[in-house]
Amino acid sequence: AVPLRVCHQEIVKFDLEIKAAVQDIRDCPGPLSALTELNAAVKEKFRHLRGRIQELEQMAKEQDKESEKQALLQEVENHKKQMLSNQAAWRKANLACKIAIDNSEKDQLLQGRDILRQRKTTKESLAESASNITESLMGISRMMSQQVQQSEETVQTLANSSRTILEANEEFKSMSGTIQLGRKLITKYNRRELTDKLLIFLALALFLATVLYILKKRLFPFL
């Protein structure tokens, strides 16, 4: 049998260990598997404590002196009350820990939903951005196509203008030749006109000289 002094020491030791384990359960952040391990350790300590209290009770009943017997029985009753108090604290600690773990799991679930919602929002935003970019690129493509078409029309217009200018240049060259020919003809005509005037002047002078000569002979025969 365990000596009385050793029994007292072990009862006190298990009581303190149970109180510390109950506090560990109250502070347990989870998961449930960790809580289960702590509860298994507490159950084992309660088993040892209950055994030591039963041994102490048996020792009390075996005492010869009634005063020592009643003192030990009173101590046993106090240890039983303390054990019941520890069991109540144990249940409360388990309840508080489970509530905390449930709240933590709910928070994680809500955070997971928020993350999924954010991812969905991000995907929708990316899809909208991609759609806007696609529309912008299509708009740029249409604008470039219009610019290319306008450039082609401008080039065609320039080509037509160039062709018109070349035709006008050819016409100008032809007109220049005609003008030069006309200038030559006019110069030639002017020369001929001058010659004709000179001939007419000479003919007129000859005619006047002839008339004067005839008048002289008739009017002044003695001269």
CSV table of C-alpha atoms in Angstrom, one decimal:
chain,number,residue,atom,x,y,z
A,1,ALA,CA,0.0,0.0,0.0
A,2,VAL,CA,1.0,3.6,-0.6
A,3,PRO,CA,2.2,5.4,2.6
A,4,LEU,CA,-0.1,8.1,3.9
A,5,ARG,CA,2.4,10.9,3.4
A,6,VAL,CA,3.0,9.8,-0.3
A,7,CYS,CA,-0.7,9.5,-0.9
A,8,HIS,CA,-1.2,13.1,0.3
A,9,GLN,CA,1.6,14.3,-1.9
A,10,GLU,CA,0.3,12.6,-5.0
A,11,ILE,CA,-3.3,13.9,-4.4
A,12,VAL,CA,-1.9,17.4,-4.3
A,13,LYS,CA,0.3,16.8,-7.3
A,14,PHE,CA,-2.6,15.4,-9.4
A,15,ASP,CA,-4.9,18.3,-8.3
A,16,LEU,CA,-2.3,20.9,-9.5
A,17,GLU,CA,-1.7,19.0,-12.7
A,18,ILE,CA,-5.4,18.8,-13.4
A,19,LYS,CA,-5.8,22.6,-12.8
A,20,ALA,CA,-3.0,23.3,-15.2
A,21,ALA,CA,-4.4,20.9,-17.8
A,22,VAL,CA,-7.9,22.6,-17.5
A,23,GLN,CA,-6.3,25.9,-18.2
A,24,ASP,CA,-4.5,24.5,-21.2
A,25,ILE,CA,-7.9,23.3,-22.5
A,26,ARG,CA,-9.4,26.7,-22.0
A,27,ASP,CA,-6.5,28.3,-23.9
A,28,CYS,CA,-6.4,25.6,-26.7
A,29,PRO,CA,-6.7,27.3,-30.1
A,30,GLY,CA,-7.6,24.0,-31.8
A,31,PRO,CA,-8.0,21.9,-33.8
A,32,LEU,CA,-10.4,19.4,-32.2
A,33,SER,CA,-7.7,16.7,-32.4
A,34,ALA,CA,-5.5,18.8,-30.0
A,35,LEU,CA,-8.4,19.2,-27.7
A,36,THR,CA,-9.1,15.5,-27.7
A,37,GLU,CA,-5.4,14.8,-26.7
A,38,LEU,CA,-5.6,17.3,-23.8
A,39,ASN,CA,-8.9,15.7,-22.6
A,40,ALA,CA,-7.4,12.2,-22.7
A,41,ALA,CA,-4.5,13.4,-20.5
A,42,VAL,CA,-7.0,15.1,-18.1
A,43,LYS,CA,-9.0,11.9,-17.9
A,44,GLU,CA,-5.9,9.9,-17.0
A,45,LYS,CA,-5.0,12.4,-14.2
A,46,PHE,CA,-8.5,12.2,-12.8
A,47,ARG,CA,-8.3,8.4,-12.8
A,48,HIS,CA,-5.1,8.6,-10.8
A,49,LEU,CA,-6.5,11.2,-8.5
A,50,ARG,CA,-9.7,9.3,-7.8
A,51,GLY,CA,-7.6,6.2,-7.0
A,52,ARG,CA,-5.4,8.1,-4.5
A,53,ILE,CA,-8.6,9.6,-2.8
A,54,GLN,CA,-10.0,6.1,-2.5
A,55,GLU,CA,-6.8,4.8,-1.0
A,56,LEU,CA,-6.8,7.7,1.4
A,57,GLU,CA,-10.4,6.9,2.4
A,58,GLN,CA,-9.5,3.3,2.9
A,59,MET,CA,-6.6,4.4,5.2
A,60,ALA,CA,-8.9,6.6,7.1
A,61,LYS,CA,-11.3,3.7,7.8
A,62,GLU,CA,-8.4,1.6,9.0
A,63,GLN,CA,-7.3,4.1,11.6
A,64,ASP,CA,-7.5,3.0,15.3
A,65,LYS,CA,-8.1,6.4,16.8
A,66,GLU,CA,-11.5,7.8,16.1
A,67,SER,CA,-10.2,11.4,15.9
A,68,GLU,CA,-7.6,10.5,13.3
A,69,LYS,CA,-10.2,8.5,11.4
A,70,GLN,CA,-12.6,11.5,11.3
A,71,ALA,CA,-9.8,13.9,10.4
A,72,LEU,CA,-8.8,11.8,7.4
A,73,LEU,CA,-12.4,11.2,6.4
A,74,GLN,CA,-12.9,15.0,6.4
A,75,GLU,CA,-9.8,15.5,4.3
A,76,VAL,CA,-11.1,12.8,1.9
A,77,GLU,CA,-14.4,14.7,1.7
A,78,ASN,CA,-12.5,17.9,0.9
A,79,HIS,CA,-10.5,16.2,-1.8
A,80,LYS,CA,-13.7,14.8,-3.3
A,81,LYS,CA,-15.3,18.3,-3.3
A,82,GLN,CA,-12.1,19.7,-4.9
A,83,MET,CA,-12.2,17.0,-7.5
A,84,LEU,CA,-15.8,17.8,-8.3
A,85,SER,CA,-14.9,21.4,-8.6
A,86,ASN,CA,-12.1,20.5,-11.0
A,87,GLN,CA,-14.5,18.4,-13.1
A,88,ALA,CA,-16.9,21.3,-13.4
A,89,ALA,CA,-14.1,23.6,-14.4
A,90,TRP,CA,-13.0,21.0,-16.9
A,91,ARG,CA,-16.5,20.8,-18.5
A,92,LYS,CA,-16.6,24.6,-18.7
A,93,ALA,CA,-13.2,24.8,-20.2
A,94,ASN,CA,-14.2,22.2,-22.8
A,95,LEU,CA,-17.4,24.2,-23.6
A,96,ALA,CA,-15.5,27.4,-24.0
A,97,CYS,CA,-12.8,25.8,-26.1
A,98,LYS,CA,-15.3,24.2,-28.4
A,99,ILE,CA,-17.1,27.5,-28.9
A,100,ALA,CA,-13.8,29.2,-29.6
A,101,ILE,CA,-12.8,26.5,-32.1
A,102,ASP,CA,-16.3,26.7,-33.8
A,103,ASN,CA,-16.1,30.4,-34.1
A,104,SER,CA,-12.5,30.2,-35.5
A,105,GLU,CA,-13.7,27.6,-38.0
A,106,LYS,CA,-16.6,29.9,-38.9
A,107,ASP,CA,-14.2,32.8,-39.3
A,108,GLN,CA,-12.0,30.7,-41.5
A,109,LEU,CA,-15.0,29.6,-43.6
A,110,LEU,CA,-16.1,33.2,-43.9
A,111,GLN,CA,-12.6,34.2,-44.9
A,112,GLY,CA,-12.5,31.4,-47.4
A,113,ARG,CA,-15.8,32.6,-48.8
A,114,ASP,CA,-14.5,36.2,-48.9
A,115,ILE,CA,-11.3,35.0,-50.7
A,116,LEU,CA,-13.5,33.0,-53.2
A,117,ARG,CA,-15.7,36.1,-53.6
A,118,GLN,CA,-12.6,38.3,-54.1
A,119,ARG,CA,-11.2,35.8,-56.6
A,120,LYS,CA,-14.6,35.7,-58.4
A,121,THR,CA,-14.7,39.5,-58.4
A,122,THR,CA,-11.0,39.6,-59.6
A,123,LYS,CA,-11.9,37.2,-62.4
A,124,GLU,CA,-14.9,39.2,-63.4
A,125,SER,CA,-12.8,42.4,-63.3
A,126,LEU,CA,-10.1,40.7,-65.4
A,127,ALA,CA,-12.7,39.5,-67.8
A,128,GLU,CA,-14.3,43.0,-68.0
A,129,SER,CA,-10.8,44.5,-68.5
A,130,ALA,CA,-10.0,42.0,-71.2
A,131,SER,CA,-13.3,42.7,-72.9
A,132,ASN,CA,-12.6,46.5,-72.7
A,133,ILE,CA,-9.1,45.9,-74.1
A,134,THR,CA,-10.5,43.8,-76.9
A,135,GLU,CA,-13.1,46.5,-77.8
A,136,SER,CA,-10.4,49.1,-77.7
A,137,LEU,CA,-8.1,47.0,-80.0
A,138,MET,CA,-11.1,46.5,-82.3
A,139,GLY,CA,-11.8,50.2,-82.3
A,140,ILE,CA,-8.1,50.9,-83.1
A,141,SER,CA,-8.2,48.3,-85.8
A,142,ARG,CA,-11.2,49.9,-87.4
A,143,MET,CA,-9.6,53.3,-87.1
A,144,MET,CA,-6.4,52.0,-88.7
A,145,SER,CA,-8.5,50.4,-91.5
A,146,GLN,CA,-10.3,53.7,-92.1
A,147,GLN,CA,-6.9,55.5,-92.1
A,148,VAL,CA,-5.5,53.0,-94.6
A,149,GLN,CA,-8.6,53.4,-96.8
A,150,GLN,CA,-8.3,57.2,-96.6
A,151,SER,CA,-4.6,56.9,-97.4
A,152,GLU,CA,-5.4,54.8,-100.4
A,153,GLU,CA,-8.0,57.3,-101.5
A,154,THR,CA,-5.4,60.1,-101.0
A,155,VAL,CA,-2.8,58.3,-103.0
A,156,GLN,CA,-5.3,57.6,-105.7
A,157,THR,CA,-6.2,61.3,-105.7
A,158,LEU,CA,-2.6,62.3,-105.9
A,159,ALA,CA,-2.0,59.9,-108.7
A,160,ASN,CA,-5.0,61.4,-110.6
A,161,SER,CA,-3.7,64.9,-109.9
A,162,SER,CA,-0.3,63.9,-111.0
A,163,ARG,CA,-1.7,62.5,-114.2
A,164,THR,CA,-3.8,65.6,-114.7
A,165,ILE,CA,-0.7,67.8,-114.1
A,166,LEU,CA,1.3,65.7,-116.6
A,167,GLU,CA,-1.5,66.0,-119.2
A,168,ALA,CA,-1.6,69.8,-118.5
A,169,ASN,CA,2.1,70.0,-118.9
A,170,GLU,CA,1.9,68.2,-122.2
A,171,GLU,CA,-0.8,70.6,-123.3
A,172,PHE,CA,1.3,73.5,-122.1
A,173,LYS,CA,4.2,72.2,-124.1
A,174,SER,CA,1.9,71.9,-127.1
A,175,MET,CA,0.6,75.4,-126.6
A,176,SER,CA,4.1,76.7,-126.1
A,177,GLY,CA,5.0,75.2,-129.5
A,178,THR,CA,1.9,76.7,-131.0
A,179,ILE,CA,2.7,80.1,-129.4
A,180,GLN,CA,6.3,80.0,-130.6
A,181,LEU,CA,5.0,79.1,-134.1
A,182,GLY,CA,2.5,82.0,-133.9
A,183,ARG,CA,5.3,84.3,-132.7
A,184,LYS,CA,7.4,83.3,-135.7
A,185,LEU,CA,4.4,83.9,-138.0
A,186,ILE,CA,3.7,87.2,-136.5
A,187,THR,CA,7.4,88.2,-136.7
A,188,LYS,CA,7.4,87.1,-140.3
A,189,TYR,CA,4.1,88.9,-141.0
A,190,ASN,CA,5.5,92.1,-139.4
A,191,ARG,CA,8.5,91.9,-141.6
A,192,ARG,CA,6.4,91.4,-144.7
A,193,GLU,CA,4.1,94.3,-143.6
A,194,LEU,CA,7.2,96.5,-143.2
A,195,THR,CA,8.3,95.5,-146.7
A,196,ASP,CA,4.9,96.1,-148.1
A,197,LYS,CA,4.8,99.5,-146.5
A,198,LEU,CA,8.2,100.3,-147.8
A,199,LEU,CA,7.2,99.2,-151.3
A,200,ILE,CA,3.9,101.2,-151.1
A,201,PHE,CA,5.9,104.2,-149.9
A,202,LEU,CA,8.4,103.9,-152.7
A,203,ALA,CA,5.5,103.4,-155.2
A,204,LEU,CA,3.7,106.5,-153.8
A,205,ALA,CA,6.9,108.5,-153.9
A,206,LEU,CA,7.5,107.4,-157.5
A,207,PHE,CA,3.9,108.3,-158.4
A,208,LEU,CA,4.2,111.7,-156.8
A,209,ALA,CA,7.5,112.3,-158.6
A,210,THR,CA,5.9,111.3,-161.8
A,211,VAL,CA,2.9,113.6,-161.2
A,212,LEU,CA,5.2,116.5,-160.3
A,213,TYR,CA,7.3,115.9,-163.3
A,214,ILE,CA,4.2,116.0,-165.6
A,215,LEU,CA,2.9,119.1,-164.0
A,216,LYS,CA,6.2,120.7,-164.3
A,217,LYS,CA,6.4,120.0,-168.0
A,218,ARG,CA,2.9,121.3,-168.7
A,219,LEU,CA,2.9,124.3,-166.4
A,220,PHE,CA,6.4,125.3,-166.7
A,221,PRO,CA,7.6,124.1,-170.1
A,222,PHE,CA,10.4,126.7,-170.2
A,223,LEU,CA,12.0,125.3,-167.0
